[in-house]
XYZ file of C-alpha atoms in Angstrom:
687
model
C 141.664 108.673 180.570
C 142.318 112.089 180.587
C 140.813 114.993 182.926
C 139.967 118.496 182.583
C 139.989 120.744 185.599
C 139.137 124.577 186.159
C 142.105 125.865 187.859
C 141.172 128.054 190.797
C 142.957 129.835 193.448
C 143.008 127.945 197.150
C 140.406 129.533 199.362
C 137.528 129.872 196.933
C 139.352 132.052 194.614
C 137.884 132.523 191.059
C 137.280 129.333 188.616
C 140.087 129.838 185.854
C 139.608 126.969 183.577
C 141.771 126.292 180.318
C 139.564 124.423 178.279
C 142.454 122.593 176.882
C 140.952 122.715 173.523
C 140.328 121.312 169.633
C 140.851 119.894 166.886
C 142.379 121.591 164.503
C 143.945 125.302 164.545
C 142.461 125.266 160.963
C 139.125 124.570 163.256
C 135.597 126.566 162.776
C 134.633 128.084 166.407
C 131.727 128.764 167.164
C 130.794 130.541 171.114
C 127.628 130.117 172.478
C 126.270 131.492 175.287
C 123.127 132.300 177.214
C 122.360 136.440 177.639
C 118.257 137.669 178.759
C 119.675 140.943 179.712
C 122.331 143.183 178.728
C 124.278 143.432 181.963
C 128.182 144.967 183.034
C 129.387 141.406 182.821
C 128.083 140.670 179.346
C 129.292 143.869 178.374
C 132.438 142.811 179.401
C 132.173 139.355 178.295
C 131.723 140.830 174.437
C 134.707 143.354 175.031
C 137.193 140.657 175.553
C 135.954 138.651 172.677
C 135.575 140.684 170.350
C 139.073 141.989 171.670
C 140.474 138.328 170.604
C 138.107 138.113 167.237
C 136.036 135.180 168.187
C 132.569 134.669 166.912
C 129.777 134.879 169.025
C 126.317 133.756 168.929
C 123.622 135.327 171.566
C 120.983 132.628 172.820
C 118.071 133.836 174.535
C 118.289 137.641 174.136
C 114.488 138.873 175.331
C 113.619 136.227 177.370
C 112.615 136.443 181.045
C 115.325 134.466 182.631
C 113.588 131.744 184.875
C 116.990 129.340 185.632
C 117.526 130.559 189.001
C 121.017 132.478 190.046
C 124.069 131.391 192.371
C 122.530 132.200 195.009
C 119.038 130.415 195.077
C 118.513 126.104 194.971
C 119.497 124.605 191.388
C 118.746 125.906 187.902
C 120.351 126.879 184.500
C 118.089 124.602 182.577
C 116.912 127.276 180.481
C 120.452 127.694 179.422
C 120.155 123.692 178.204
C 116.890 124.447 176.376
C 118.231 127.524 174.487
C 121.718 125.389 173.855
C 119.709 122.186 172.694
C 116.956 124.524 169.991
C 120.543 126.464 168.921
C 122.251 123.175 168.091
C 119.542 122.119 165.463
C 120.970 124.660 163.338
C 124.392 123.439 162.883
C 124.972 120.338 160.295
C 128.068 120.769 159.850
C 129.798 117.690 161.503
C 133.400 119.096 162.005
C 132.105 122.861 163.578
C 133.390 122.807 167.580
C 131.075 124.505 169.367
C 132.511 126.413 172.883
C 129.204 126.891 175.754
C 129.964 129.856 177.887
C 128.837 131.619 180.464
C 128.867 135.398 179.526
C 127.839 137.347 183.047
C 131.267 136.247 184.804
C 133.606 134.987 181.922
C 136.612 136.776 180.692
C 138.472 135.683 177.521
C 142.096 136.061 177.612
C 143.490 134.432 174.625
C 142.407 133.439 170.942
C 140.614 131.240 169.646
C 143.291 129.410 167.822
C 144.947 129.074 171.456
C 142.038 127.640 172.627
C 141.506 125.217 169.089
C 144.715 124.154 169.538
C 144.114 122.681 172.918
C 141.363 121.124 172.017
C 143.172 119.162 169.718
C 145.418 117.691 172.365
C 143.095 116.585 174.578
C 141.993 114.109 171.650
C 138.425 114.098 172.971
C 135.241 114.850 171.773
C 134.140 116.800 174.315
C 135.879 118.705 177.366
C 134.147 119.730 180.199
C 135.257 122.746 182.507
C 135.547 121.324 186.401
C 136.003 122.801 189.753
C 136.361 121.926 193.355
C 133.029 121.361 194.643
C 130.324 119.031 194.117
C 126.589 120.738 193.391
C 123.828 120.423 193.475
C 123.889 117.000 194.642
C 126.180 115.731 196.915
C 125.547 112.271 197.475
C 126.886 111.524 193.622
C 130.820 112.074 194.787
C 131.747 108.903 195.339
C 130.051 107.749 191.636
C 132.701 110.541 189.965
C 136.509 108.831 188.463
C 139.169 110.281 190.504
C 141.726 112.321 189.079
C 145.619 112.470 189.874
C 145.401 116.283 189.982
C 143.274 118.777 189.177
C 139.665 119.522 190.584
C 137.590 116.088 190.161
C 133.984 117.324 189.675
C 132.331 118.518 186.660
C 131.649 122.402 186.042
C 128.418 123.190 183.305
C 129.571 126.777 183.361
C 132.239 125.719 180.224
C 132.406 122.940 178.103
C 134.375 122.532 174.270
C 132.906 119.753 171.961
C 131.784 118.958 168.323
C 128.449 119.939 167.572
C 127.013 116.009 166.868
C 128.701 115.091 169.787
C 127.042 117.718 171.848
C 123.542 117.381 170.356
C 123.629 113.919 171.734
C 124.672 115.125 174.939
C 121.637 116.769 175.177
C 119.318 114.197 173.137
C 117.653 113.359 176.311
C 117.092 116.667 178.066
C 113.548 117.557 178.322
C 113.922 119.006 181.836
C 112.395 122.445 182.905
C 113.952 125.882 182.554
C 114.302 125.600 186.530
C 115.971 122.336 186.502
C 119.748 122.130 186.833
C 121.870 122.141 184.221
C 124.758 120.738 186.667
C 122.978 117.659 187.506
C 122.242 116.951 183.805
C 125.921 117.087 182.908
C 127.147 115.736 185.976
C 124.857 112.063 185.473
C 125.807 112.220 181.899
C 129.596 112.034 182.702
C 129.355 109.626 186.276
C 127.609 106.963 183.570
C 130.335 105.229 182.794
C 128.650 104.150 178.933
C 127.889 107.724 178.377
C 130.979 108.959 179.509
C 133.811 107.059 177.421
C 134.970 108.932 174.723
C 132.174 111.816 174.894
C 132.487 113.594 177.712
C 135.830 114.222 179.854
C 137.674 116.304 182.725
C 140.895 117.713 180.947
C 143.708 119.685 183.381
C 146.951 120.757 181.789
C 149.641 123.687 182.277
C 148.901 125.657 179.298
C 149.743 129.159 178.347
C 147.916 132.197 178.491
C 147.416 135.391 180.085
C 145.881 134.595 183.356
C 148.659 132.677 185.714
C 147.505 130.010 188.156
C 150.009 130.140 191.313
C 148.928 127.090 192.183
C 149.510 124.574 189.429
C 151.179 127.104 186.885
C 148.710 127.500 184.236
C 147.924 130.413 181.925
C 144.344 130.074 181.037
C 142.785 130.626 178.228
C 139.304 131.571 179.464
C 138.578 132.659 182.914
C 135.355 132.103 185.155
C 133.974 133.584 187.652
C 131.443 131.111 188.944
C 129.179 131.957 191.485
C 130.418 133.997 194.949
C 134.248 133.477 192.902
C 132.493 136.529 191.114
C 134.296 139.254 192.891
C 137.512 137.806 191.096
C 136.728 137.713 187.864
C 135.638 141.150 188.266
C 139.459 141.838 189.973
C 141.152 140.298 186.669
C 138.911 141.718 184.113
C 140.195 144.977 185.267
C 142.936 143.877 183.695
C 142.539 141.212 180.920
C 142.685 141.733 177.731
C 144.941 144.176 178.300
C 142.673 146.884 180.020
C 144.999 147.653 181.896
C 148.761 147.567 181.347
C 152.155 149.093 182.684
C 152.926 149.734 179.425
C 149.446 151.409 178.045
C 147.939 152.566 181.135
C 144.096 152.196 181.451
C 143.523 151.323 178.032
C 139.381 151.674 178.268
C 138.960 154.951 180.097
C 138.180 156.983 177.034
C 135.650 154.362 175.580
C 132.683 155.467 174.861
C 132.464 158.368 176.640
C 128.971 160.613 177.041
C 130.649 164.234 176.113
C 128.991 167.417 177.767
C 130.973 169.575 175.351
C 129.036 172.382 173.431
C 125.626 171.183 175.054
C 123.323 174.137 175.843
C 122.645 174.554 179.248
C 118.851 172.952 179.158
C 120.404 170.115 177.445
C 122.592 168.372 180.454
C 121.430 166.025 181.723
C 119.128 166.297 185.552
C 120.573 165.194 188.474
C 119.613 164.245 192.061
C 122.144 165.709 193.993
C 121.384 163.252 197.524
C 123.089 165.176 200.245
C 123.331 162.641 203.696
C 124.404 164.351 207.268
C 123.337 161.374 209.451
C 126.084 162.299 212.552
C 128.287 165.689 213.573
C 130.547 166.656 210.731
C 133.101 169.421 210.965
C 133.251 171.865 208.229
C 129.213 171.382 206.828
C 129.647 175.135 205.927
C 132.084 174.296 203.721
C 130.579 171.496 202.325
C 128.365 173.726 201.117
C 130.727 176.587 199.550
C 131.880 173.128 197.268
C 128.248 172.352 196.443
C 127.741 175.421 194.800
C 131.198 175.968 192.808
C 130.177 172.581 191.070
C 131.007 173.754 186.956
C 127.479 172.430 186.479
C 124.474 174.023 185.272
C 122.823 174.671 188.679
C 118.833 174.535 187.273
C 119.710 171.022 185.382
C 120.306 170.013 189.189
C 117.762 169.047 192.011
C 118.791 168.987 195.686
C 117.738 165.709 198.332
C 119.012 166.846 201.643
C 118.415 164.663 204.238
C 120.086 165.848 207.911
C 119.699 163.588 210.966
C 121.605 166.364 213.126
C 120.066 168.992 214.665
C 123.474 170.605 215.564
C 123.627 171.273 211.480
C 120.268 172.859 211.064
C 121.649 176.283 210.912
C 123.935 175.762 208.495
C 121.374 173.418 206.031
C 119.143 176.695 206.765
C 121.727 179.388 205.987
C 122.222 177.346 202.950
C 118.813 177.569 201.764
C 117.779 180.630 202.705
C 120.582 182.137 199.760
C 120.629 179.458 197.644
C 117.293 177.430 197.191
C 116.363 179.191 194.231
C 118.996 178.270 192.100
C 118.519 175.008 191.822
C 115.627 173.231 189.540
C 114.357 171.848 193.014
C 115.474 170.830 196.785
C 113.319 168.115 199.141
C 114.713 169.087 202.596
C 114.547 166.186 205.122
C 115.233 167.444 209.045
C 115.581 165.858 211.985
C 111.974 166.749 213.470
C 110.753 164.289 210.880
C 112.243 161.269 212.508
C 112.895 159.857 209.161
C 115.661 157.091 209.613
C 118.981 156.940 207.547
C 118.414 154.137 205.151
C 114.488 155.242 204.190
C 116.200 158.567 203.636
C 118.725 157.059 200.991
C 115.657 155.300 199.976
C 113.447 158.115 199.722
C 116.346 160.000 197.933
C 116.453 157.138 195.211
C 112.552 157.683 194.701
C 113.369 161.202 193.816
C 115.278 160.290 191.204
C 113.403 156.823 189.848
C 109.612 158.666 189.737
C 110.774 161.998 187.945
C 110.890 161.006 184.439
C 113.442 163.915 183.904
C 116.039 162.736 186.351
C 118.800 160.838 184.332
C 121.291 160.356 187.559
C 121.370 160.336 191.084
C 124.720 161.741 192.556
C 124.631 160.221 196.483
C 127.181 162.528 198.326
C 128.010 162.259 202.165
C 128.237 165.421 204.219
C 132.024 164.508 205.147
C 133.415 164.006 201.668
C 135.353 167.537 200.544
C 134.915 167.997 196.890
C 137.775 169.915 195.752
C 137.391 168.867 192.078
C 134.930 171.216 190.949
C 134.012 169.391 187.575
C 134.021 165.674 189.764
C 130.352 165.369 188.207
C 130.640 166.361 184.685
C 134.146 164.058 184.581
C 131.823 160.881 186.505
C 128.440 162.161 183.986
C 131.148 161.801 180.873
C 132.783 158.389 182.038
C 129.121 157.017 181.288
C 129.033 154.198 183.873
C 126.147 153.023 185.049
C 127.865 153.345 188.406
C 130.494 155.241 189.538
C 132.544 156.292 191.853
C 135.298 158.888 192.317
C 138.377 157.860 194.658
C 138.295 159.653 197.911
C 141.456 159.495 200.454
C 142.672 160.722 203.812
C 145.467 162.607 204.111
C 148.173 160.549 204.527
C 146.721 157.212 205.171
C 146.139 154.285 202.760
C 142.024 154.511 203.690
C 139.994 155.283 200.908
C 136.195 155.271 199.831
C 136.550 151.902 198.232
C 137.491 148.139 198.730
C 139.668 146.097 196.464
C 138.342 142.838 197.537
C 136.113 141.208 200.737
C 136.986 139.055 203.240
C 135.240 135.659 203.784
C 132.761 137.227 205.922
C 131.899 139.939 203.420
C 133.992 142.857 205.439
C 137.306 144.751 204.179
C 140.224 142.956 202.396
C 143.283 144.611 200.687
C 143.692 143.565 197.191
C 146.882 143.294 195.827
C 146.736 146.234 193.644
C 144.952 148.490 196.288
C 148.158 150.194 197.076
C 148.730 150.728 193.949
C 146.143 152.489 193.212
C 145.456 154.454 196.154
C 149.463 155.996 195.540
C 148.327 156.650 191.885
C 150.633 154.151 190.275
C 148.227 152.598 188.929
C 145.600 154.840 187.441
C 142.449 153.878 185.666
C 138.527 152.418 185.677
C 138.199 149.365 188.948
C 135.791 147.340 189.185
C 135.311 146.689 193.033
C 133.342 145.261 195.288
C 132.359 148.097 198.263
C 131.664 152.150 197.548
C 131.072 154.389 200.116
C 130.619 158.513 200.909
C 130.005 159.489 196.971
C 129.068 157.397 194.010
C 127.076 158.520 190.478
C 124.302 155.847 189.377
C 121.927 156.135 186.465
C 118.351 156.437 186.791
C 117.580 153.800 184.122
C 120.000 151.258 186.890
C 117.452 152.996 189.438
C 114.710 151.656 187.420
C 115.588 148.449 186.197
C 118.341 146.376 188.357
C 118.010 148.050 191.295
C 114.263 148.970 192.009
C 114.089 147.018 195.067
C 112.523 149.664 198.091
C 115.022 147.844 200.119
C 118.380 148.009 198.603
C 120.022 149.153 202.001
C 118.613 146.344 204.300
C 119.839 143.429 205.936
C 119.919 141.384 208.615
C 123.654 140.699 209.147
C 125.017 143.475 206.878
C 125.623 147.799 207.671
C 123.584 149.346 205.240
C 126.212 150.882 202.743
C 127.415 146.721 202.904
C 124.075 145.356 202.275
C 123.541 148.531 199.186
C 126.964 147.154 197.509
C 126.215 143.562 198.058
C 122.709 143.874 196.193
C 124.179 145.718 193.795
C 126.818 143.406 193.060
C 123.955 140.735 193.267
C 122.252 142.560 190.033
C 124.926 142.655 187.998
C 125.753 145.827 188.289
C 129.332 146.898 188.542
C 130.795 149.488 190.740
C 133.327 151.614 189.390
C 135.793 153.762 190.739
C 138.149 156.057 188.940
C 141.531 157.624 189.835
C 142.302 159.428 186.762
C 141.910 162.943 188.316
C 142.114 163.610 192.094
C 138.608 164.378 193.285
C 139.019 165.440 197.366
C 138.676 163.444 200.242
C 136.686 162.497 203.278
C 137.482 164.050 206.156
C 137.474 162.641 209.501
C 134.166 162.878 212.412
C 135.969 160.858 215.324
C 136.214 163.079 217.839
C 134.644 166.591 216.642
C 133.071 168.735 219.283
C 129.690 170.145 218.785
C 129.941 172.554 221.791
C 131.853 175.547 220.931
C 130.191 178.068 218.622
C 132.577 177.662 215.765
C 133.647 173.944 216.189
C 135.854 173.486 213.148
C 138.414 175.372 214.832
C 139.475 172.960 216.929
C 139.900 170.334 213.854
C 143.710 171.427 213.457
C 144.347 167.529 214.890
C 141.579 165.822 213.141
C 141.425 167.249 209.726
C 144.466 169.600 209.694
C 144.708 169.638 205.969
C 140.887 170.793 205.654
C 141.770 173.276 208.860
C 144.863 175.105 206.942
C 142.698 175.787 203.872
C 139.902 177.463 205.732
C 142.384 178.500 208.328
C 145.173 179.900 207.233
C 145.935 182.655 204.004
C 146.510 182.050 200.982
C 149.574 183.444 200.627
C 151.600 181.479 203.864
C 153.362 179.013 201.460
C 155.250 182.228 200.265
C 156.618 183.111 203.376
C 158.724 179.599 203.841
C 159.125 179.306 200.200
C 159.663 182.957 198.871
C 160.378 184.844 201.474
C 157.337 186.614 201.526
C 158.220 188.448 205.026
C 158.395 191.851 205.157
C 160.432 193.759 208.081
C 158.555 197.158 209.046
C 161.493 197.861 211.614
C 164.371 196.243 212.713
C 164.005 192.340 214.290
C 160.648 193.034 213.796
C 158.750 190.455 210.956
C 155.588 190.718 208.990
C 153.897 188.315 207.689
C 149.905 186.773 206.459
C 148.940 183.487 208.315
C 145.373 183.584 209.290
C 142.039 184.307 206.688
C 139.198 186.064 207.673
C 136.926 183.333 208.251
C 139.860 182.367 210.789
C 139.795 186.284 211.919
C 135.876 186.238 211.960
C 135.715 183.236 214.240
C 138.307 183.612 216.880
C 136.727 187.073 217.476
C 133.015 185.442 217.777
C 133.955 182.113 219.415
C 135.699 184.340 222.037
C 132.454 187.007 222.443
C 130.197 183.739 222.335
C 132.127 182.429 225.644
C 131.762 186.305 226.914
C 133.977 185.547 230.541
C 136.107 188.413 229.834
C 138.424 189.466 232.371
C 138.016 192.521 234.608
C 141.526 194.736 233.310
C 142.566 194.867 236.523
C 146.058 193.756 238.676
C 144.615 191.165 239.847
C 144.135 187.734 238.287
C 142.988 184.402 239.416
C 143.743 182.894 236.159
C 147.089 182.867 236.342
C 149.928 181.420 238.824
C 150.437 184.115 241.522
C 147.163 185.921 240.650
C 148.533 188.885 240.059
C 149.389 190.050 236.309
C 151.871 193.376 235.893
C 150.008 194.821 232.735
C 146.672 193.502 232.961
C 144.227 193.648 229.936
C 140.732 192.421 229.287
C 141.195 189.248 227.879
C 140.493 185.473 227.575
C 142.617 182.678 227.595
C 142.873 179.939 225.476
C 142.841 177.533 227.828
C 139.384 178.928 229.263
C 138.088 177.974 225.655
C 140.127 174.964 226.040
C 141.947 176.254 222.595
C 145.205 175.695 224.434
C 146.438 172.453 222.929
C 145.106 173.678 218.956
C 147.090 177.340 220.223
C 150.332 175.422 220.337
C 149.559 172.559 217.428
C 149.235 176.195 215.090
C 152.374 177.921 216.304
C 154.410 174.871 216.108
C 153.288 174.350 212.354
C 153.083 177.853 211.088
C 155.245 180.127 213.389
C 157.957 178.291 214.612
C 159.312 177.582 210.748
C 159.507 181.378 209.963
C 161.346 182.013 213.162
C 163.458 178.629 212.493
C 163.859 180.716 208.936
C 164.761 183.939 209.603
C 167.224 182.540 212.746
C 169.429 180.012 211.414
C 170.681 177.441 214.119
C 167.659 178.294 216.584
C 165.198 175.849 216.818
C 162.006 175.753 218.627
C 159.479 173.739 220.489
C 156.770 177.374 220.946
C 155.507 176.621 224.273
C 153.994 179.163 225.758
C 152.643 180.021 229.548
C 150.102 182.157 228.452
C 148.342 182.903 225.059
C 145.023 185.025 225.319
C 142.632 187.286 223.007
C 143.061 191.145 224.150
C 139.483 192.950 223.446
C 139.985 196.818 222.778
C 137.417 199.636 223.276
C 137.652 203.048 223.515
C 135.349 202.940 226.756
C 137.080 200.332 227.953
C 140.545 199.642 227.809
C 142.193 201.883 224.477
C 145.335 200.682 224.709
C 148.181 198.539 226.467
C 150.567 200.435 228.551
C 154.614 199.740 226.985
C 155.709 196.755 229.186
C 158.696 194.076 228.278
C 157.860 190.509 227.275
C 159.758 187.836 229.134
C 160.139 185.414 225.930
C 162.210 184.527 223.412
C 159.671 185.487 220.990
C 155.925 187.471 220.967
C 153.361 187.177 218.168
C 150.531 189.782 217.510
C 148.028 188.830 215.060
C 145.094 191.916 214.823
C 141.876 190.175 214.047
C 139.496 192.797 213.076
C 140.595 195.300 210.075
C 142.017 198.169 209.869
C 140.121 200.734 208.755
C 136.467 199.217 209.412
C 137.169 198.088 213.444
C 139.759 200.555 213.804
C 141.994 203.591 212.299
C 145.485 202.913 213.908
C 147.592 199.624 214.799
C 149.846 200.693 216.770
C 153.156 198.203 218.079
C 155.774 199.234 219.978
C 159.001 197.182 219.231
C 162.060 196.847 221.429
C 164.270 198.954 218.815
C 161.139 201.598 217.987
C 158.792 204.207 219.362
C 155.551 203.421 217.183
C 154.503 201.954 213.344
C 151.587 202.942 212.294
C 149.020 200.512 210.331
C 151.511 198.007 211.356
C 149.555 195.221 211.787
C 146.884 194.401 209.453
C 143.995 191.814 209.968
C 145.536 188.372 209.040
C 149.320 189.521 209.686
C 151.478 187.854 212.268
C 153.680 190.185 213.991
C 156.914 188.612 215.231
C 159.102 190.318 217.505
C 161.722 188.621 219.055
C 163.363 189.685 222.987
C 165.850 187.680 224.828
C 166.698 185.203 222.951
C 170.961 184.682 222.985
C 171.896 184.343 219.220
């Protein structure tokens, strides 16, 4: 006797079953499936069926599902009832029926190949097969052995002639909650009913998904039970959703265009902003939020701030901009609400507002570089979608391509290619974090559970994604555009006035964007350097914000030196040319300043003096304060250094009238050091 089998990868990979199939290439095939709800998985099933021109009849639409689910005790009887009823209307004895699940199934080849394989099977009914026996393990010994392939029947897909299927279901009178799997298993293990009616068939095929273990190419791919994650992965590509030749073929399907809409016609979005830990560049986060290209009168803000450290940042933002938005709800640290509850409250703000169409969740450590992010996500028109966010120089992103056996991170085969932009498109993934957009309709229906983030074993973010997956909602990630990045919050100090100044190591890209002059890149590429006098080089290096923060940080520290020759801060205790200053090491900024010199000053000295290389080591780095009634000027002197840099932190014409600098070959240069510019004066280097 022949045996049919699903093809599965080892370690609980997706069940890929070759329904080796039917009678005549010209035979009449009808696909029956049950779908009481139109889920993302069902839409994927229909898309693949349409791609290969299958004839589909959907049973059970509009009914309440009572057949259980794969996480619950056995069920599925409702499918048998619906199938039995549908078969009564089919009178053609030569009609071939494929009955298959829809939420976790993808067609990977067409009906012609399916019918051909059924004919080769030479049996009236062929079932898929799987590795595990369920729901009654006591029946294992009654199953016939097979030479290769999987031994146990799987009720998720079978194919046969209509009269034979009718006969197989003739005795069914069970409840909707009873097990379809057990019913078909008992038929199969009954020798009298099995002969020439139900067989398990395993054979090599030629289809689009290859099973490495058996070297097979199945016609239909079924991700049964917990293996649904693997079907989601394969469904990113099959049938022809993404190829190396065409790229993404569905990225422009079913879009929701916002072009040409009046501001009042834009969908209302609740943006949930979550501050759960001390985070750098929070001020910049709110600046980027303001810059989103979306009508603010169609945006409502839900702000959850657990950190008292960030209260001034939130307060300043709302003081100046709250009135621009349609509405704002703030939960501060004084209310004592935990992060999990806050996210549920944020969801409710959208659920309970009939006008809300989307909830846009953004953690404060997200850097929204792309001002069109919200528009792009809405136009992609997915129930749940996230923009891919990365950490510079790392393979870290805000999504996981796969899960390990214990539900934690695992790397999918395509993860690196997606992160590095070698594969660009829409990707159905098992986990996202930090930022995502959800349709309000999904929150009001599939995800109406008030405890989406709660679990006895999983972290809140993992619990949330698990519940989204279990509800059949696909979580898509898009990397079609560059959207931004996620900050590192490790080692973030909160004991300074402007703590972001210390982020040059942890978040160098964000630090540079915040504190390095926009024209600095021209210095190295285009020679954007002035020479106001021989051997003195003048170029932009700091932003206005950098100058302001350095001044305010020093004033906040406040321990200015006395300006005398006696100085216990330096070796020997004597300062030959005293100033009223604060050393960088007094404020814990010595390492950061050295990093700045290495990355932004040393390359310029090496450009101007080819063959000269420096590690930018220094004995003293300090900020000097000059006041007319304190120390108005510095007497001429000679620095014992290879080169000296001077940066005017305050502004000519506002804070002072004339900037004087004495170089080694000139007496005076008025208005030399404008704010933000560094003046490099070489001293005793031997060239």
